[in-house]
Amino acid sequence: MTDNSGSSKGFYIPPSVKRPDIYHKSWIDLNKNGIMDPYENPKLPIEERVEDLLSRMTLEEKIAQLQSGIYIPKCGMGNLTCVLRRLPPREGAKRANELQVRAIEETRLGIPVIIHDECLHGCMAMYSTSFPQAIGLAATWDPDLVYRVAKAIGKETRARGIHQCLSPVVNIVRDVRAGRTEESYGEDPYLTSVMGAAFCKALREEGVIATPKHFVANFVGDGGRDSHEIHFSERILREIYFPGFKACIKAGALSVMAAYNSLDGIPCSCNRWLLTEVLRDEWGFEGFVVSDYGSVAGILYRHRVAATSEETAAKALKAGLDVELPRAEFYSEPLIKAVKEGMVPEEVVDEAVRRVLRVKFLIGLFDNPFANPEEAEKICGCREHRELALQAAREAIVLLKNEGKLLPLDRDKIGSIAVLGPFSDELPLGGYSGIPPRKVTPLEAIKSKVKPGTEVYHAKGCTIFNTMKEFRKAVDIARKADVAIVFVGIIEGEGKDRARLELPGLQEELIEEVVKTGTPTVVVLMTGSAVTGDWIDKVPAIIQAWYPGQEGGTAIAEVLFGEYNPGGKLPFTWPRYVGQLPLYYNYKPSGRGYDYVDMPGTPLFPFGHGLSYTEF
């Protein structure tokens, strides 16, 4: 790649550099001393470069590599936190270059900085392609598709100067009350392992650091609560909750995120058995461990297993947690003080720094630190990625119910359609979503698919909250239409676990009133988890569309009208009632039956359920 002036240098050089003399054809004079030191030499083995650089660093410079934040101090910085999220591709790449120039030219050793962001189903930085939410990708049961989606995410991420994705989520979900079910690949350790590995392999190939999270068992606290205490045997951890992480690491993940919760009373963020004995000694993990945002502080303020900031930093680092996110609250003065007071041997700091530097060398950050704004503009949201987002949305859709073969709709026999519900003219993208370059809503897509002359009536009827909006209008237009399609959803996400699984607000009432009109009714669920309710028995056709990404409206319309045959399968067990939870398919043999006195123990829809328009 050449710079804007057409020079023959081996990497892009941005106009923002202030010391062009230090950027040579095949190497960068990072410490500005006029000679190629070993750590600057791209031809030397990585371990030799790491050791040379480490030998030159002060204690403050070492600990700076274990920090994250939004600015770069004079002693350098290991990681920057989401500093490009609000910028479109070209501007983001330019800003990334400015930050790298500062890291290289304004610090003594010139160590480039890792920039991270969330990339669960598309990079959260502005105008990145939005793919279906992770649970929807799991419903495709197509690891090759997930690999291609992650390749696209990796290309868009690296092109704009972001080097680390805080993804994928490989926590197992056995209780669909968990608000972050949507971020997972469901309840099965094998499916999760295959999907997570495909995601991590693709990112590694694009020079991006995958960060599987949250290590470990983050979503299965009592009551379906996220990040609550966990008391599991080692056997269940190894059989159910470890395999996804191990598969990601074997596939090339270079970082792992420690979880907020405690495991048998020990916070995961300072659990040496997890972060060192299992992760490194058993699995051979070569990367670095990051904290979940603020989880180091949680050791002190939530779990209360440390008395001071210095003790907190010491516990985390000695356990194997290398980098504190999102800012340096404890891995700063408290950690420096802990080292100087003998609470942490400097050799422990050195080992953590080695891991961070090794990854920076592995992804080529020392040798090619800059992003090309023109490439970022070209790649992010490109046509190829839009088409992939559409295909992923198609494959994710699950046909839950189709009584009387109501679907697919016959355009030749339909003169009018009522498009109703809170999400009829919206496109929810799910948790950790950025602003995509475009969104196609269901209403837009349905209007584009019907035959000329077909009436498309529209009214939301209500919101997902307890707000009535055109409720009677929605029912009235359903009454005069040939078919009604109702788009509904739930309130979920991080910090939004559910105690009830019914549709919130007036959505159930809307569905039931529409059904009472006698008009054939299709319900489209735009959720990341299961819902329950008496309405399910009354509606002939139900589609689970998940959070389908920017092209989701088109994919839903194609399924409704039979242009695409739905083939998605549930990646979790769908309960009849919340009281059955936790509910999953792979129970150990029981000493009793599975039924209750007041309802069957079986699910409403089993793991792997998904109908089709075919009959084989």
Coordinates of C-alpha atoms in Angstrom, one line a residue:
M1 CA 0.0 0.0 0.0
T2 CA 1.3 3.5 -0.8
D3 CA 0.8 6.8 0.8
N4 CA -1.1 9.7 -0.6
S5 CA 2.0 11.1 -2.3
G6 CA 2.6 7.8 -4.1
S7 CA 5.8 6.9 -2.3
S8 CA 7.1 3.3 -2.3
K9 CA 6.8 2.8 1.4
G10 CA 5.4 -0.6 2.5
F11 CA 2.5 0.9 4.5
Y12 CA 0.1 3.8 4.4
I13 CA 1.4 7.0 5.9
P14 CA -1.2 9.6 6.8
P15 CA -0.8 13.3 6.3
S16 CA -1.0 13.9 10.1
V17 CA 2.5 12.6 10.7
K18 CA 4.9 15.3 12.1
R19 CA 8.1 13.2 11.9
P20 CA 8.1 11.8 8.3
D21 CA 11.9 11.0 8.8
I22 CA 11.2 8.1 11.2
Y23 CA 9.0 6.2 8.7
H24 CA 11.2 4.2 6.5
K25 CA 10.4 1.9 3.6
S26 CA 9.9 -1.3 5.6
W27 CA 10.2 -0.2 9.3
I28 CA 9.4 2.6 11.7
D29 CA 12.0 4.2 14.0
L30 CA 9.6 4.1 16.9
N31 CA 12.1 5.4 19.5
K32 CA 13.4 8.1 17.1
N33 CA 17.1 7.2 17.7
G34 CA 18.1 6.8 14.0
I35 CA 18.8 3.1 14.1
M36 CA 16.8 -0.1 13.6
D37 CA 16.5 -1.6 17.1
P38 CA 15.5 -5.2 17.4
Y39 CA 11.9 -4.5 18.4
E40 CA 11.6 -2.3 15.3
N41 CA 12.9 -5.0 12.9
P42 CA 10.0 -6.8 11.2
K43 CA 12.3 -9.6 10.1
L44 CA 13.1 -10.8 13.7
P45 CA 11.1 -13.4 15.6
I46 CA 8.3 -11.9 17.6
E47 CA 9.6 -13.2 21.0
E48 CA 12.9 -11.5 20.4
R49 CA 11.2 -8.2 19.6
V50 CA 9.1 -8.5 22.7
E51 CA 12.0 -9.1 25.0
D52 CA 14.0 -6.3 23.5
L53 CA 11.2 -3.8 23.9
L54 CA 10.4 -5.0 27.4
S55 CA 14.0 -4.6 28.5
R56 CA 13.9 -0.9 27.5
M57 CA 10.7 -0.1 29.5
T58 CA 10.3 1.7 32.8
L59 CA 7.8 0.4 35.4
E60 CA 5.5 3.2 34.5
E61 CA 5.7 2.4 30.7
K62 CA 5.1 -1.2 31.4
I63 CA 1.9 -0.6 33.5
A64 CA 0.7 1.9 30.8
Q65 CA 0.5 -1.1 28.5
L66 CA -2.0 -2.7 30.8
Q67 CA -4.2 0.4 30.8
S68 CA -7.1 1.6 28.7
G69 CA -8.7 5.0 28.3
I70 CA -9.5 7.8 25.9
Y71 CA -6.2 9.6 25.7
I72 CA -2.5 8.8 25.4
P73 CA -0.2 10.0 28.2
K74 CA 3.5 10.6 27.8
C75 CA 4.4 7.1 29.1
G76 CA 2.1 5.5 26.4
M77 CA -1.1 3.5 26.5
G78 CA -1.9 -0.1 25.8
N79 CA -5.5 0.3 24.7
L80 CA -8.0 3.0 23.8
T81 CA -11.7 2.7 24.6
C82 CA -14.3 3.1 21.8
V83 CA -12.8 6.4 20.7
L84 CA -14.0 6.0 17.1
R85 CA -17.6 4.9 17.7
R86 CA -19.3 8.2 16.7
L87 CA -17.3 8.7 13.5
P88 CA -18.2 7.5 10.0
P89 CA -15.5 5.3 8.3
R90 CA -13.3 8.0 6.6
E91 CA -13.3 10.3 9.6
G92 CA -12.8 7.4 11.9
A93 CA -9.7 6.2 10.0
K94 CA -8.3 9.7 10.1
R95 CA -8.9 10.0 13.8
A96 CA -7.3 6.6 14.4
N97 CA -4.2 7.7 12.5
E98 CA -4.0 10.9 14.6
L99 CA -4.1 8.8 17.7
Q100 CA -1.4 6.4 16.4
V101 CA 0.8 9.3 15.4
R102 CA 0.5 10.6 18.9
A103 CA 1.4 7.2 20.4
I104 CA 4.4 6.8 18.1
E105 CA 5.8 10.3 17.9
E106 CA 5.0 11.7 21.3
T107 CA 6.1 8.9 23.6
R108 CA 9.6 7.7 24.3
L109 CA 9.4 4.2 22.8
G110 CA 6.6 4.9 20.2
I111 CA 4.5 1.8 21.0
P112 CA 1.3 1.8 18.9
V113 CA -2.0 1.6 20.7
I114 CA -4.8 -1.0 20.3
I115 CA -8.2 0.6 19.7
H116 CA -11.2 -1.5 20.7
D117 CA -14.9 -1.5 20.2
E118 CA -18.0 -3.8 20.4
C119 CA -18.5 -5.9 17.2
L120 CA -21.1 -8.4 18.2
H121 CA -23.0 -8.4 15.0
G122 CA -21.3 -5.5 13.2
C123 CA -18.8 -2.9 14.4
M124 CA -20.6 -0.3 16.6
A125 CA -18.7 2.5 14.9
M126 CA -21.0 4.6 12.7
Y127 CA -22.1 3.3 9.3
S128 CA -20.7 -0.2 9.7
T129 CA -22.8 -3.0 8.2
S130 CA -25.4 -4.4 10.7
F131 CA -25.9 -8.1 10.5
P132 CA -28.5 -10.2 12.5
Q133 CA -28.0 -10.3 16.2
A134 CA -25.9 -13.2 17.5
I135 CA -28.8 -15.3 18.5
G136 CA -30.2 -15.0 15.0
L137 CA -26.9 -16.0 13.5
A138 CA -27.0 -19.1 15.8
A139 CA -30.5 -19.9 14.4
T140 CA -28.9 -20.3 11.0
W141 CA -26.9 -23.3 12.2
D142 CA -24.5 -22.3 9.5
P143 CA -20.9 -21.8 10.7
D144 CA -19.7 -20.9 7.2
L145 CA -22.2 -18.0 7.1
V146 CA -21.0 -16.9 10.6
Y147 CA -17.4 -17.1 9.3
R148 CA -18.2 -14.9 6.3
V149 CA -20.1 -12.4 8.5
A150 CA -17.2 -12.2 10.9
K151 CA -14.8 -11.7 7.9
A152 CA -16.8 -8.8 6.8
I153 CA -16.9 -7.4 10.4
G154 CA -13.1 -7.9 10.6
K155 CA -12.5 -6.1 7.3
E156 CA -14.7 -3.1 8.3
T157 CA -13.2 -2.9 11.7
R158 CA -9.5 -3.0 10.8
A159 CA -10.1 -0.7 7.8
R160 CA -11.2 2.1 10.1
G161 CA -8.3 1.6 12.6
I162 CA -10.0 -0.6 15.2
H163 CA -8.0 -3.6 16.2
Q164 CA -9.9 -5.4 18.9
C165 CA -13.5 -6.6 18.9
L166 CA -15.2 -7.3 22.3
S167 CA -16.9 -10.3 20.7
P168 CA -18.2 -13.0 20.4
V169 CA -20.4 -13.8 23.4
V170 CA -20.0 -17.5 24.1
N171 CA -21.9 -17.7 27.4
I172 CA -24.4 -20.6 27.5
V173 CA -28.0 -19.5 28.1
R174 CA -30.2 -22.1 29.9
D175 CA -32.7 -19.6 31.2
V176 CA -34.3 -17.3 28.6
R177 CA -35.2 -14.7 31.3
A178 CA -31.6 -13.5 30.9
G179 CA -31.7 -10.2 29.1
R180 CA -28.6 -10.9 27.2
T181 CA -29.9 -14.1 25.6
E182 CA -29.9 -12.2 22.4
E183 CA -26.1 -11.8 22.5
S184 CA -25.4 -15.5 22.8
Y185 CA -25.5 -18.5 20.5
G186 CA -28.0 -20.2 22.7
E187 CA -28.0 -23.1 25.1
D188 CA -25.9 -25.8 23.4
P189 CA -22.1 -26.0 24.0
Y190 CA -21.4 -27.6 20.7
L191 CA -23.4 -25.1 18.6
T192 CA -21.8 -22.3 20.6
S193 CA -18.3 -23.7 20.1
V194 CA -18.7 -24.0 16.4
M195 CA -20.1 -20.6 15.9
G196 CA -17.7 -18.9 18.3
A197 CA -14.7 -20.6 16.6
A198 CA -15.9 -19.5 13.1
F199 CA -16.2 -15.9 14.4
C200 CA -12.7 -15.9 16.0
K201 CA -11.0 -17.6 13.1
A202 CA -12.3 -15.0 10.7
L203 CA -11.2 -12.1 12.9
R204 CA -7.7 -13.5 13.4
E205 CA -7.3 -13.8 9.6
E206 CA -8.2 -10.1 9.3
G207 CA -5.6 -9.1 11.9
V208 CA -8.3 -8.3 14.5
I209 CA -8.2 -9.4 18.1
A210 CA -11.3 -11.4 19.0
T211 CA -12.4 -11.2 22.7
P212 CA -14.8 -14.1 23.6
K213 CA -16.7 -13.2 26.7
H214 CA -17.6 -13.3 29.6
F215 CA -15.4 -15.9 31.3
V216 CA -17.3 -17.6 32.7
A217 CA -21.0 -18.6 33.3
N218 CA -22.2 -15.0 33.2
F219 CA -25.9 -15.3 32.3
V220 CA -27.1 -18.1 34.6
G221 CA -27.5 -16.6 38.0
D222 CA -30.5 -17.6 40.1
G223 CA -33.7 -16.2 38.7
G224 CA -32.1 -15.7 35.2
R225 CA -30.0 -12.8 36.5
D226 CA -26.9 -11.6 34.7
S227 CA -23.6 -11.5 36.6
H228 CA -24.9 -13.0 39.8
E229 CA -23.0 -15.5 41.9
I230 CA -22.5 -18.9 40.4
H231 CA -22.0 -22.2 42.3
F232 CA -21.3 -24.9 39.7
S233 CA -19.3 -28.1 39.9
E234 CA -16.1 -28.3 37.9
R235 CA -17.8 -31.1 35.8
I236 CA -20.6 -28.8 34.6
L237 CA -18.2 -26.0 33.9
R238 CA -16.0 -28.3 31.8
E239 CA -18.9 -30.0 30.0
I240 CA -21.2 -27.0 29.4
Y241 CA -19.6 -23.6 30.0
F242 CA -15.9 -24.0 29.1
P243 CA -16.2 -25.6 25.5
G244 CA -17.2 -22.4 23.8
F245 CA -14.2 -20.4 25.2
K246 CA -11.7 -23.2 24.5
A247 CA -12.9 -23.5 20.9
C248 CA -12.5 -19.7 20.4
I249 CA -9.0 -19.8 21.8
K250 CA -8.0 -22.8 19.6
A251 CA -9.5 -20.9 16.6
G252 CA -7.2 -17.9 17.2
A253 CA -8.8 -15.5 19.8
L254 CA -6.1 -13.3 21.1
S255 CA -8.0 -11.9 24.1
V256 CA -10.6 -13.1 26.6
M257 CA -12.9 -11.0 28.8
A258 CA -13.2 -11.9 32.5
A259 CA -16.8 -11.8 33.8
Y260 CA -18.4 -9.7 36.6
N261 CA -19.8 -12.7 38.6
S262 CA -18.1 -14.8 41.2
L263 CA -17.5 -18.5 40.9
D264 CA -17.9 -20.3 44.2
G265 CA -17.2 -17.1 46.0
I266 CA -14.2 -16.0 44.0
P267 CA -14.7 -13.1 41.5
C268 CA -13.9 -14.2 38.0
S269 CA -11.8 -11.1 37.6
C270 CA -9.3 -12.3 40.2
N271 CA -9.8 -16.1 39.8
R272 CA -6.4 -17.6 39.2
W273 CA -7.8 -21.1 38.5
L274 CA -9.8 -19.6 35.6
L275 CA -7.5 -17.0 34.2
T276 CA -4.1 -18.9 34.6
E277 CA -4.5 -22.6 35.4
V278 CA -7.3 -23.4 32.9
L279 CA -6.9 -20.6 30.3
R280 CA -3.1 -20.6 30.0
D281 CA -1.7 -23.7 31.6
E282 CA -4.3 -26.1 30.2
W283 CA -5.4 -24.5 27.0
G284 CA -2.2 -22.7 25.9
F285 CA -3.8 -19.3 25.5
E286 CA -1.2 -16.9 24.0
G287 CA -3.2 -13.7 24.3
F288 CA -4.2 -11.3 27.1
V289 CA -7.1 -11.1 29.5
V290 CA -9.2 -8.0 29.8
S291 CA -11.6 -7.0 32.5
D292 CA -15.3 -6.6 31.8
Y293 CA -15.9 -2.8 32.0
G294 CA -15.3 -1.9 35.7
S295 CA -15.0 -5.5 36.9
V296 CA -11.7 -4.8 38.6
A297 CA -13.5 -2.2 40.7
G298 CA -16.1 -4.8 41.4
I299 CA -13.5 -6.9 43.3
L300 CA -13.3 -4.0 45.8
Y301 CA -16.8 -2.4 45.8
R302 CA -19.2 -5.3 44.9
H303 CA -17.6 -8.6 45.9
R304 CA -15.6 -6.9 48.8
V305 CA -12.8 -9.4 48.8
A306 CA -10.1 -6.7 48.9
A307 CA -9.6 -3.9 51.3
T308 CA -7.7 -1.3 49.3
S309 CA -7.2 -0.2 45.7
E310 CA -3.7 -1.6 45.8
E311 CA -4.8 -5.0 47.0
T312 CA -7.5 -5.0 44.3
A313 CA -5.0 -4.4 41.5
A314 CA -2.6 -6.9 43.0
K315 CA -5.3 -9.6 43.2
A316 CA -6.4 -9.1 39.6
L317 CA -3.0 -9.0 38.1
K318 CA -1.6 -11.9 40.0
A319 CA -4.6 -14.0 39.0
G320 CA -3.9 -13.4 35.3
L321 CA -6.1 -10.3 34.4
D322 CA -3.8 -8.3 32.2
V323 CA -5.7 -5.2 30.9
E324 CA -8.2 -3.1 32.8
L325 CA -11.1 -1.8 30.8
P326 CA -12.6 0.8 30.2
R327 CA -10.1 3.1 32.0
A328 CA -7.1 2.8 34.3
E329 CA -8.8 3.1 37.7
F330 CA -6.7 0.5 39.5
Y331 CA -4.0 -0.4 36.9
S332 CA -2.5 3.1 37.4
E333 CA -1.2 4.6 40.7
P334 CA -2.6 1.8 42.8
L335 CA -0.8 -0.9 40.8
I336 CA 2.5 1.1 40.7
K337 CA 2.2 1.5 44.4
A338 CA 1.5 -2.2 44.9
V339 CA 4.6 -3.1 42.9
K340 CA 6.8 -0.7 44.8
E341 CA 5.5 -2.0 48.1
G342 CA 6.2 -5.6 47.2
M343 CA 2.6 -6.7 46.9
V344 CA 3.2 -7.6 43.2
P345 CA 6.6 -8.8 41.9
E346 CA 7.7 -6.8 38.9
E347 CA 8.1 -10.2 37.1
V348 CA 4.3 -10.6 37.2
V349 CA 3.9 -7.2 35.6
D350 CA 6.5 -8.2 32.9
E351 CA 4.6 -11.3 32.0
A352 CA 1.3 -9.4 31.6
V353 CA 3.1 -6.8 29.4
R354 CA 4.7 -9.5 27.3
R355 CA 1.2 -10.8 26.5
V356 CA 0.0 -7.4 25.4
L357 CA 3.1 -6.7 23.3
R358 CA 3.1 -10.1 21.8
V359 CA -0.5 -9.6 20.5
K360 CA 0.4 -6.2 19.1
F361 CA 3.2 -7.8 17.2
L362 CA 1.1 -10.7 16.1
I363 CA -1.5 -8.4 14.4
G364 CA 1.2 -6.3 12.7
L365 CA 0.5 -3.2 14.7
F366 CA 4.2 -2.2 15.0
D367 CA 4.8 -2.6 11.3
N368 CA 1.6 -1.3 9.8
P369 CA -0.1 0.9 12.4
F370 CA -2.2 3.2 10.2
A371 CA -5.6 3.0 8.4
N372 CA -6.3 4.2 4.9
P373 CA -9.4 6.5 5.0
E374 CA -10.2 5.7 1.3
E375 CA -10.2 2.0 2.0
A376 CA -12.4 2.5 5.1
E377 CA -14.9 4.4 3.0
K378 CA -14.8 1.8 0.3
I379 CA -15.2 -1.3 2.6
C380 CA -17.6 -0.2 5.3
G381 CA -21.2 -0.8 4.3
C382 CA -20.2 -2.0 0.8
R383 CA -22.6 -3.8 -1.5
E384 CA -21.0 -7.1 -0.9
H385 CA -21.6 -6.8 2.9
R386 CA -25.2 -5.6 2.4
E387 CA -25.9 -8.7 0.3
L388 CA -24.3 -10.8 3.0
A389 CA -26.4 -9.1 5.7
L390 CA -29.6 -9.9 3.7
Q391 CA -28.6 -13.6 3.2
A392 CA -27.9 -13.9 7.0
A393 CA -31.2 -12.3 7.8
R394 CA -33.0 -14.8 5.5
E395 CA -31.3 -17.8 7.0
A396 CA -31.9 -16.7 10.6
I397 CA -35.7 -16.5 10.3
V398 CA -37.5 -19.4 12.2
L399 CA -41.1 -20.4 11.2
L400 CA -42.5 -21.3 14.6
K401 CA -46.1 -22.1 13.6
N402 CA -48.1 -22.3 10.3
E403 CA -51.5 -23.7 10.8
G404 CA -53.6 -24.2 7.7
K405 CA -50.6 -23.3 5.6
L406 CA -51.5 -19.6 5.9
L407 CA -47.9 -18.9 4.9
P408 CA -46.6 -18.1 2.3
L409 CA -49.1 -15.4 1.4
D410 CA -50.4 -15.6 -2.1
R411 CA -50.1 -12.2 -3.7
D412 CA -52.6 -13.0 -6.4
K413 CA -55.3 -13.6 -3.8
I414 CA -54.6 -10.7 -1.5
G415 CA -56.2 -7.4 -2.2
S416 CA -55.3 -5.7 1.1
I417 CA -52.9 -6.2 3.9
A418 CA -52.9 -4.7 7.4
V419 CA -49.4 -4.1 8.7
L420 CA -49.6 -3.5 12.4
G421 CA -47.7 -3.4 15.7
P422 CA -44.9 -1.4 17.4
F423 CA -42.2 -2.7 15.0
S424 CA -44.2 -2.6 11.8
D425 CA -42.3 0.5 10.6
E426 CA -39.2 0.2 12.7
L427 CA -36.3 -2.1 12.6
P428 CA -34.9 -3.0 16.1
L429 CA -31.3 -4.1 15.8
G430 CA -30.7 -5.5 19.3
G431 CA -28.0 -4.8 21.9
Y432 CA -24.6 -3.4 20.9
S433 CA -25.8 -2.0 17.7
G434 CA -24.4 1.1 16.0
I435 CA -25.9 3.3 13.3
P436 CA -25.9 1.3 10.0
P437 CA -25.6 3.0 6.6
R438 CA -29.2 2.0 5.9
K439 CA -32.2 0.1 7.4
V440 CA -35.1 -1.5 5.6
T441 CA -38.3 -1.7 7.8
P442 CA -40.9 -4.4 7.4
L443 CA -43.5 -1.9 6.1
E444 CA -41.2 -0.6 3.4
A445 CA -40.3 -4.1 2.3
I446 CA -43.9 -5.3 2.2
K447 CA -45.0 -2.3 0.2
S448 CA -42.3 -3.1 -2.3
K449 CA -43.3 -6.8 -2.6
V450 CA -47.1 -6.6 -3.1
K451 CA -48.7 -6.6 -6.5
P452 CA -49.7 -3.2 -7.9
G453 CA -53.1 -2.1 -6.7
T454 CA -52.9 -4.0 -3.4
E455 CA -53.9 -1.9 -0.4
V456 CA -51.3 -1.8 2.4
Y457 CA -52.9 -0.4 5.6
H458 CA -50.7 0.6 8.5
A459 CA -51.1 1.5 12.1
K460 CA -48.9 0.6 15.0
G461 CA -51.7 0.3 17.5
C462 CA -49.5 0.5 20.5
T463 CA -45.9 0.7 21.7
I464 CA -44.0 -2.0 23.6
F465 CA -44.7 0.0 26.7
N466 CA -48.1 0.7 28.2
T467 CA -48.9 3.2 25.6
M468 CA -52.0 3.1 23.4
K469 CA -51.4 4.6 20.0
E470 CA -54.1 4.2 17.3
F471 CA -55.2 1.0 19.0
R472 CA -58.8 1.1 17.6
K473 CA -57.5 2.2 14.2
A474 CA -55.3 -0.9 14.0
V475 CA -58.1 -3.2 14.9
D476 CA -60.4 -1.5 12.4
I477 CA -58.0 -1.8 9.5
A478 CA -57.3 -5.4 10.4
R479 CA -61.1 -6.0 10.1
K480 CA -61.2 -4.7 6.5
A481 CA -58.0 -6.4 5.3
D482 CA -57.5 -9.8 3.7
V483 CA -54.6 -10.6 6.1
A484 CA -53.1 -8.9 9.1
I485 CA -49.4 -9.0 10.0
V486 CA -48.5 -7.9 13.5
F487 CA -44.9 -7.0 14.4
V488 CA -44.2 -7.2 18.2
G489 CA -41.2 -7.2 20.5
I490 CA -39.9 -7.2 24.1
I491 CA -37.7 -5.2 26.5
E492 CA -34.4 -6.9 27.0
G493 CA -30.7 -6.4 26.8
E494 CA -27.8 -5.8 29.2
G495 CA -29.2 -5.0 32.7
K496 CA -32.7 -5.9 31.5
D497 CA -33.4 -9.5 32.7
R498 CA -37.0 -10.4 32.7
A499 CA -39.2 -12.0 35.4
R500 CA -42.1 -12.4 33.0
L501 CA -42.0 -13.7 29.5
E502 CA -45.3 -12.2 28.2
L503 CA -45.2 -9.5 25.6
P504 CA -45.1 -6.2 27.4
G505 CA -47.5 -3.3 27.2
L506 CA -50.7 -3.8 25.2
Q507 CA -49.2 -6.0 22.5
E508 CA -51.1 -9.2 23.6
E509 CA -54.3 -7.3 23.7
L510 CA -53.7 -5.9 20.2
I511 CA -53.0 -9.4 18.8
E512 CA -56.1 -10.9 20.4
E513 CA -58.3 -8.1 19.2
V514 CA -57.0 -8.5 15.7
V515 CA -57.6 -12.3 15.8
K516 CA -61.2 -11.6 17.0
T517 CA -61.9 -9.7 13.7
G518 CA -61.6 -13.0 11.9
T519 CA -58.9 -11.8 9.6
P520 CA -56.1 -14.4 9.1
T521 CA -53.3 -13.2 11.3
V522 CA -49.5 -13.6 11.2
V523 CA -47.4 -12.5 14.2
V524 CA -43.7 -11.6 13.6
L525 CA -41.6 -11.6 16.7
M526 CA -38.7 -9.2 16.7
T527 CA -37.0 -10.4 19.8
G528 CA -33.8 -12.0 21.0
S529 CA -35.5 -14.5 23.3
A530 CA -38.7 -16.4 23.9
V531 CA -42.1 -15.1 24.8
T532 CA -45.2 -16.8 26.2
G533 CA -48.9 -16.1 26.3
D534 CA -52.4 -17.4 25.5
W535 CA -52.3 -15.6 22.2
I536 CA -49.9 -18.1 20.8
D537 CA -52.6 -20.8 20.7
K538 CA -55.0 -18.4 18.9
V539 CA -52.7 -17.2 16.1
P540 CA -52.3 -19.5 13.1
A541 CA -48.8 -18.3 12.0
I542 CA -45.8 -17.1 13.9
I543 CA -42.4 -16.0 12.6
Q544 CA -39.4 -15.5 14.8
A545 CA -37.3 -12.9 13.0
W546 CA -35.0 -12.0 15.9
Y547 CA -33.1 -8.7 15.4
P548 CA -32.4 -9.2 11.8
G549 CA -29.9 -6.5 10.9
Q550 CA -30.1 -3.7 8.5
E551 CA -31.7 -5.7 5.7
G552 CA -34.1 -7.5 7.9
G553 CA -37.3 -5.9 6.5
T554 CA -36.5 -7.3 3.1
A555 CA -35.8 -10.8 4.5
I556 CA -39.0 -10.9 6.4
A557 CA -41.1 -9.8 3.4
E558 CA -39.4 -12.5 1.2
V559 CA -40.4 -15.1 3.8
L560 CA -43.9 -13.8 4.1
F561 CA -44.5 -14.0 0.3
G562 CA -42.6 -17.2 -0.3
E563 CA -39.7 -15.8 -2.1
Y564 CA -37.5 -17.5 0.5
N565 CA -38.2 -20.7 2.3
P566 CA -37.5 -20.3 6.0
G567 CA -35.0 -22.7 7.4
G568 CA -33.9 -21.3 10.7
K569 CA -33.9 -23.5 13.8
L570 CA -34.2 -22.5 17.5
P571 CA -30.9 -22.4 19.3
F572 CA -32.6 -22.5 22.7
T573 CA -35.6 -24.3 24.3
W574 CA -38.8 -22.3 24.2
P575 CA -40.9 -22.7 27.4
R576 CA -44.6 -22.8 27.8
Y577 CA -44.5 -20.8 31.0
V578 CA -41.8 -18.9 33.0
G579 CA -42.2 -21.3 35.9
Q580 CA -40.5 -24.1 33.8
L581 CA -37.2 -22.2 33.8
P582 CA -34.3 -23.0 33.6
L583 CA -35.3 -25.2 30.7
Y584 CA -32.9 -26.9 28.2
Y585 CA -32.8 -30.0 26.1
N586 CA -29.7 -31.8 27.6
Y587 CA -30.8 -32.6 31.1
K588 CA -29.0 -35.4 32.9
P589 CA -31.3 -38.5 33.6
S590 CA -33.8 -37.7 36.4
G591 CA -34.9 -39.8 39.3
R592 CA -38.4 -38.5 38.7
G593 CA -40.6 -37.5 35.8
Y594 CA -40.3 -34.1 34.2
D595 CA -44.0 -33.1 34.4
Y596 CA -45.6 -30.6 36.8
V597 CA -49.0 -31.1 38.4
D598 CA -50.4 -28.2 36.5
M599 CA -48.7 -28.4 33.1
P600 CA -46.4 -30.6 31.1
G601 CA -42.7 -30.4 31.6
T602 CA -42.1 -30.3 27.9
P603 CA -41.4 -27.0 26.1
L604 CA -43.7 -25.1 23.8
F605 CA -41.1 -25.4 21.0
P606 CA -38.0 -27.6 21.5
F607 CA -34.4 -26.8 20.9
G608 CA -33.9 -27.1 17.1
H609 CA -37.5 -26.4 16.2
G610 CA -38.2 -24.7 12.9
L611 CA -40.8 -25.4 10.3
S612 CA -40.6 -24.9 6.5
Y613 CA -42.8 -24.5 3.5
T614 CA -41.8 -27.9 2.3
E615 CA -43.2 -31.1 3.6
F616 CA -40.3 -33.6 3.7

